[in-house]
């Protein structure tokens, strides 16, 4: 889909659903050259690292485009593992991230850790986030945040012609 069409769809989604925040275009990047020139970089522009969820929130709320790499901008290890940026360290495989946060026992935590779908390590170096209605790239994923009623309306629109 062309960028012009994506921008149009982003505007229509916000207009019809009356969303409080921007729909977010997300793209995993093989190298920093895929970041747009205007992308904010947390390490450079904020002088510290941030979590991926913070980058998504900044994009949603402020309409900023942000580019993050593991080496420079991110401090949250979970997305770096899931997005195929790094190999999970041994302590993660042993359940340290899940135990007592998501799981009661170390055994349950190890089992949960194995269940996560992961992109092979080394596939990407980072991610870029941008408001859908002015994204400079073709996204891999579009995240839309809204109330339950807004999401029901979005699902109804998606199924309008063909059902499902």
PDB file of C-alpha atoms in Angstrom:
ATOM      1  CA  UNK A   1       0.000   0.000   0.000  1.00  0.00           C
ATOM      2  CA  UNK A   2       1.318   3.464  -0.847  1.00  0.00           C
ATOM      3  CA  UNK A   3       2.309   5.894   1.886  1.00  0.00           C
ATOM      4  CA  UNK A   4      -0.351   8.293   0.637  1.00  0.00           C
ATOM      5  CA  UNK A   5      -3.019   5.600   1.139  1.00  0.00           C
ATOM      6  CA  UNK A   6      -1.663   4.773   4.624  1.00  0.00           C
ATOM      7  CA  UNK A   7      -1.789   8.466   5.589  1.00  0.00           C
ATOM      8  CA  UNK A   8      -5.365   8.684   4.316  1.00  0.00           C
ATOM      9  CA  UNK A   9      -6.388   5.563   6.259  1.00  0.00           C
ATOM     10  CA  UNK A  10      -4.744   6.903   9.425  1.00  0.00           C
ATOM     11  CA  UNK A  11      -6.691  10.152   9.146  1.00  0.00           C
ATOM     12  CA  UNK A  12      -9.969   8.292   8.469  1.00  0.00           C
ATOM     13  CA  UNK A  13      -9.453   5.956  11.433  1.00  0.00           C
ATOM     14  CA  UNK A  14      -8.885   8.895  13.783  1.00  0.00           C
ATOM     15  CA  UNK A  15     -11.775  10.856  12.274  1.00  0.00           C
ATOM     16  CA  UNK A  16     -14.363   8.060  12.432  1.00  0.00           C
ATOM     17  CA  UNK A  17     -13.342   6.543  15.749  1.00  0.00           C
ATOM     18  CA  UNK A  18     -12.565   9.851  17.452  1.00  0.00           C
ATOM     19  CA  UNK A  19      -9.388   8.388  18.923  1.00  0.00           C
ATOM     20  CA  UNK A  20      -7.578  10.365  21.609  1.00  0.00           C
ATOM     21  CA  UNK A  21      -4.170   9.332  20.245  1.00  0.00           C
ATOM     22  CA  UNK A  22      -2.525   8.591  16.905  1.00  0.00           C
ATOM     23  CA  UNK A  23      -2.581   5.075  15.423  1.00  0.00           C
ATOM     24  CA  UNK A  24       1.084   3.979  15.454  1.00  0.00           C
ATOM     25  CA  UNK A  25       2.981   2.594  12.465  1.00  0.00           C
ATOM     26  CA  UNK A  26       5.751   0.228  13.613  1.00  0.00           C
ATOM     27  CA  UNK A  27       8.609  -1.141  11.541  1.00  0.00           C
ATOM     28  CA  UNK A  28      11.456  -3.393  12.598  1.00  0.00           C
ATOM     29  CA  UNK A  29      14.697  -2.253  10.957  1.00  0.00           C
ATOM     30  CA  UNK A  30      17.740  -4.162   9.772  1.00  0.00           C
ATOM     31  CA  UNK A  31      19.928  -1.067  10.155  1.00  0.00           C
ATOM     32  CA  UNK A  32      19.661   2.529  11.333  1.00  0.00           C
ATOM     33  CA  UNK A  33      19.590   3.725   7.729  1.00  0.00           C
ATOM     34  CA  UNK A  34      15.913   2.740   7.691  1.00  0.00           C
ATOM     35  CA  UNK A  35      15.110   5.382  10.337  1.00  0.00           C
ATOM     36  CA  UNK A  36      13.713   8.572   8.834  1.00  0.00           C
ATOM     37  CA  UNK A  37      15.867  11.683   9.082  1.00  0.00           C
ATOM     38  CA  UNK A  38      13.419  13.336  11.473  1.00  0.00           C
ATOM     39  CA  UNK A  39      13.223  10.346  13.837  1.00  0.00           C
ATOM     40  CA  UNK A  40      14.034  11.252  17.399  1.00  0.00           C
ATOM     41  CA  UNK A  41      16.669   9.046  19.030  1.00  0.00           C
ATOM     42  CA  UNK A  42      16.336   8.751  22.817  1.00  0.00           C
ATOM     43  CA  UNK A  43      20.068   8.536  23.513  1.00  0.00           C
ATOM     44  CA  UNK A  44      20.823  11.554  21.329  1.00  0.00           C
ATOM     45  CA  UNK A  45      17.732  13.707  21.913  1.00  0.00           C
ATOM     46  CA  UNK A  46      16.712  12.826  25.489  1.00  0.00           C
ATOM     47  CA  UNK A  47      20.183  11.878  26.748  1.00  0.00           C
ATOM     48  CA  UNK A  48      18.998   8.522  28.122  1.00  0.00           C
ATOM     49  CA  UNK A  49      17.539   5.171  27.101  1.00  0.00           C
ATOM     50  CA  UNK A  50      13.811   4.414  27.175  1.00  0.00           C
ATOM     51  CA  UNK A  51      11.561   1.367  27.001  1.00  0.00           C
ATOM     52  CA  UNK A  52       9.837   0.448  23.733  1.00  0.00           C
ATOM     53  CA  UNK A  53       6.432   1.022  25.362  1.00  0.00           C
ATOM     54  CA  UNK A  54       7.539   4.578  26.213  1.00  0.00           C
ATOM     55  CA  UNK A  55       8.461   5.161  22.559  1.00  0.00           C
ATOM     56  CA  UNK A  56       5.036   3.927  21.472  1.00  0.00           C
ATOM     57  CA  UNK A  57       3.373   6.213  24.041  1.00  0.00           C
ATOM     58  CA  UNK A  58       5.367   9.236  22.835  1.00  0.00           C
ATOM     59  CA  UNK A  59       4.358   8.464  19.266  1.00  0.00           C
ATOM     60  CA  UNK A  60       0.707   7.984  20.228  1.00  0.00           C
ATOM     61  CA  UNK A  61       0.456  11.061  22.423  1.00  0.00           C
ATOM     62  CA  UNK A  62       2.814  13.596  20.833  1.00  0.00           C
ATOM     63  CA  UNK A  63       2.874  12.434  17.214  1.00  0.00           C
ATOM     64  CA  UNK A  64       6.658  11.997  17.237  1.00  0.00           C
ATOM     65  CA  UNK A  65       8.615   9.592  15.065  1.00  0.00           C
ATOM     66  CA  UNK A  66      11.128   7.653  17.168  1.00  0.00           C
ATOM     67  CA  UNK A  67      13.880   5.247  16.169  1.00  0.00           C
ATOM     68  CA  UNK A  68      15.368   2.856  18.735  1.00  0.00           C
ATOM     69  CA  UNK A  69      18.323   0.492  18.633  1.00  0.00           C
ATOM     70  CA  UNK A  70      19.238  -1.877  21.442  1.00  0.00           C
ATOM     71  CA  UNK A  71      22.815  -0.672  21.691  1.00  0.00           C
ATOM     72  CA  UNK A  72      21.957   3.004  22.084  1.00  0.00           C
ATOM     73  CA  UNK A  73      18.326   3.708  22.884  1.00  0.00           C
ATOM     74  CA  UNK A  74      16.505   0.840  24.609  1.00  0.00           C
ATOM     75  CA  UNK A  75      16.808  -0.461  28.136  1.00  0.00           C
ATOM     76  CA  UNK A  76      13.953  -2.983  28.098  1.00  0.00           C
ATOM     77  CA  UNK A  77      15.309  -6.409  27.143  1.00  0.00           C
ATOM     78  CA  UNK A  78      12.014  -8.161  26.288  1.00  0.00           C
ATOM     79  CA  UNK A  79      11.405  -6.401  22.936  1.00  0.00           C
ATOM     80  CA  UNK A  80      15.077  -6.742  22.011  1.00  0.00           C
ATOM     81  CA  UNK A  81      14.702 -10.515  22.346  1.00  0.00           C
ATOM     82  CA  UNK A  82      11.258 -10.825  20.749  1.00  0.00           C
ATOM     83  CA  UNK A  83      12.102  -8.573  17.808  1.00  0.00           C
ATOM     84  CA  UNK A  84      15.160 -10.587  16.853  1.00  0.00           C
ATOM     85  CA  UNK A  85      17.733  -8.038  17.927  1.00  0.00           C
ATOM     86  CA  UNK A  86      19.631 -10.104  20.518  1.00  0.00           C
ATOM     87  CA  UNK A  87      19.907 -13.663  21.783  1.00  0.00           C
ATOM     88  CA  UNK A  88      18.187 -14.142  25.135  1.00  0.00           C
ATOM     89  CA  UNK A  89      20.748 -14.179  27.949  1.00  0.00           C
ATOM     90  CA  UNK A  90      20.923 -17.326  30.077  1.00  0.00           C
ATOM     91  CA  UNK A  91      19.166 -15.695  33.035  1.00  0.00           C
ATOM     92  CA  UNK A  92      16.162 -14.969  30.773  1.00  0.00           C
ATOM     93  CA  UNK A  93      16.043 -18.585  29.542  1.00  0.00           C
ATOM     94  CA  UNK A  94      16.188 -19.698  33.180  1.00  0.00           C
ATOM     95  CA  UNK A  95      12.988 -17.751  33.875  1.00  0.00           C
ATOM     96  CA  UNK A  96      14.381 -14.753  35.766  1.00  0.00           C
ATOM     97  CA  UNK A  97      12.218 -12.214  33.902  1.00  0.00           C
ATOM     98  CA  UNK A  98       9.006 -14.190  34.372  1.00  0.00           C
ATOM     99  CA  UNK A  99       9.416 -15.632  37.875  1.00  0.00           C
ATOM    100  CA  UNK A 100       7.422 -13.776  40.545  1.00  0.00           C
ATOM    101  CA  UNK A 101       6.254 -11.261  37.956  1.00  0.00           C
ATOM    102  CA  UNK A 102       4.187 -13.427  35.613  1.00  0.00           C
ATOM    103  CA  UNK A 103       4.729 -16.892  37.143  1.00  0.00           C
ATOM    104  CA  UNK A 104       4.706 -18.335  40.676  1.00  0.00           C
ATOM    105  CA  UNK A 105       7.530 -20.838  40.170  1.00  0.00           C
ATOM    106  CA  UNK A 106      10.822 -20.959  38.279  1.00  0.00           C
ATOM    107  CA  UNK A 107       9.574 -24.023  36.370  1.00  0.00           C
ATOM    108  CA  UNK A 108       6.444 -22.162  35.237  1.00  0.00           C
ATOM    109  CA  UNK A 109       8.594 -19.172  34.293  1.00  0.00           C
ATOM    110  CA  UNK A 110      10.890 -21.319  32.128  1.00  0.00           C
ATOM    111  CA  UNK A 111       7.861 -22.850  30.420  1.00  0.00           C
ATOM    112  CA  UNK A 112       6.379 -19.392  29.783  1.00  0.00           C
ATOM    113  CA  UNK A 113       9.692 -18.121  28.448  1.00  0.00           C
ATOM    114  CA  UNK A 114       9.833 -20.944  25.891  1.00  0.00           C
ATOM    115  CA  UNK A 115       6.267 -20.159  24.773  1.00  0.00           C
ATOM    116  CA  UNK A 116       7.061 -16.624  23.573  1.00  0.00           C
ATOM    117  CA  UNK A 117       7.225 -16.314  19.791  1.00  0.00           C
ATOM    118  CA  UNK A 118      10.601 -14.876  18.919  1.00  0.00           C
ATOM    119  CA  UNK A 119      12.122 -13.638  15.680  1.00  0.00           C
ATOM    120  CA  UNK A 120      15.589 -15.200  15.193  1.00  0.00           C
ATOM    121  CA  UNK A 121      18.345 -13.137  16.847  1.00  0.00           C
ATOM    122  CA  UNK A 122      20.297 -10.904  14.475  1.00  0.00           C
ATOM    123  CA  UNK A 123      17.312 -10.335  12.173  1.00  0.00           C
ATOM    124  CA  UNK A 124      16.905  -6.670  13.141  1.00  0.00           C
ATOM    125  CA  UNK A 125      18.821  -3.904  14.932  1.00  0.00           C
ATOM    126  CA  UNK A 126      15.891  -1.840  16.176  1.00  0.00           C
ATOM    127  CA  UNK A 127      12.471  -0.387  15.479  1.00  0.00           C
ATOM    128  CA  UNK A 128      10.939   2.859  14.327  1.00  0.00           C
ATOM    129  CA  UNK A 129       7.555   4.229  15.416  1.00  0.00           C
ATOM    130  CA  UNK A 130       5.530   6.944  13.684  1.00  0.00           C
ATOM    131  CA  UNK A 131       1.956   8.271  13.583  1.00  0.00           C
ATOM    132  CA  UNK A 132       0.167   6.338  10.831  1.00  0.00           C
ATOM    133  CA  UNK A 133      -1.247   9.430   9.166  1.00  0.00           C
ATOM    134  CA  UNK A 134       2.224  10.781   8.406  1.00  0.00           C
ATOM    135  CA  UNK A 135       4.481   7.742   8.535  1.00  0.00           C
ATOM    136  CA  UNK A 136       7.535   7.962   6.270  1.00  0.00           C
ATOM    137  CA  UNK A 137       7.795   4.142   6.010  1.00  0.00           C
ATOM    138  CA  UNK A 138       5.670   1.105   5.245  1.00  0.00           C
ATOM    139  CA  UNK A 139       4.853  -0.447   8.631  1.00  0.00           C
ATOM    140  CA  UNK A 140       5.083  -4.093   9.634  1.00  0.00           C
ATOM    141  CA  UNK A 141       2.417  -3.515  12.304  1.00  0.00           C
ATOM    142  CA  UNK A 142      -0.144  -0.818  13.081  1.00  0.00           C
ATOM    143  CA  UNK A 143      -1.147  -0.370  16.732  1.00  0.00           C
ATOM    144  CA  UNK A 144      -4.427   1.364  17.498  1.00  0.00           C
ATOM    145  CA  UNK A 145      -5.368   2.282  21.064  1.00  0.00           C
ATOM    146  CA  UNK A 146      -8.957   3.075  21.980  1.00  0.00           C
ATOM    147  CA  UNK A 147     -11.893   2.379  24.219  1.00  0.00           C
ATOM    148  CA  UNK A 148     -13.760  -0.935  23.957  1.00  0.00           C
ATOM    149  CA  UNK A 149     -16.538   0.834  22.051  1.00  0.00           C
ATOM    150  CA  UNK A 150     -14.053   2.307  19.568  1.00  0.00           C
ATOM    151  CA  UNK A 151     -12.450  -1.096  19.034  1.00  0.00           C
ATOM    152  CA  UNK A 152     -15.874  -2.715  18.473  1.00  0.00           C
ATOM    153  CA  UNK A 153     -16.568  -0.068  15.861  1.00  0.00           C
ATOM    154  CA  UNK A 154     -13.211  -0.753  14.199  1.00  0.00           C
ATOM    155  CA  UNK A 155     -13.846  -4.518  14.121  1.00  0.00           C
ATOM    156  CA  UNK A 156     -17.353  -3.938  12.762  1.00  0.00           C
ATOM    157  CA  UNK A 157     -15.927  -1.791   9.963  1.00  0.00           C
ATOM    158  CA  UNK A 158     -13.329  -4.417   9.094  1.00  0.00           C
ATOM    159  CA  UNK A 159     -15.985  -7.132   8.870  1.00  0.00           C
ATOM    160  CA  UNK A 160     -18.696  -5.002   7.223  1.00  0.00           C
ATOM    161  CA  UNK A 161     -18.558  -6.454   3.709  1.00  0.00           C
ATOM    162  CA  UNK A 162     -17.381 -10.012   4.208  1.00  0.00           C
ATOM    163  CA  UNK A 163     -18.313 -10.820   7.795  1.00  0.00           C
ATOM    164  CA  UNK A 164     -16.346 -13.120  10.001  1.00  0.00           C
TER     165      UNK A 164
END
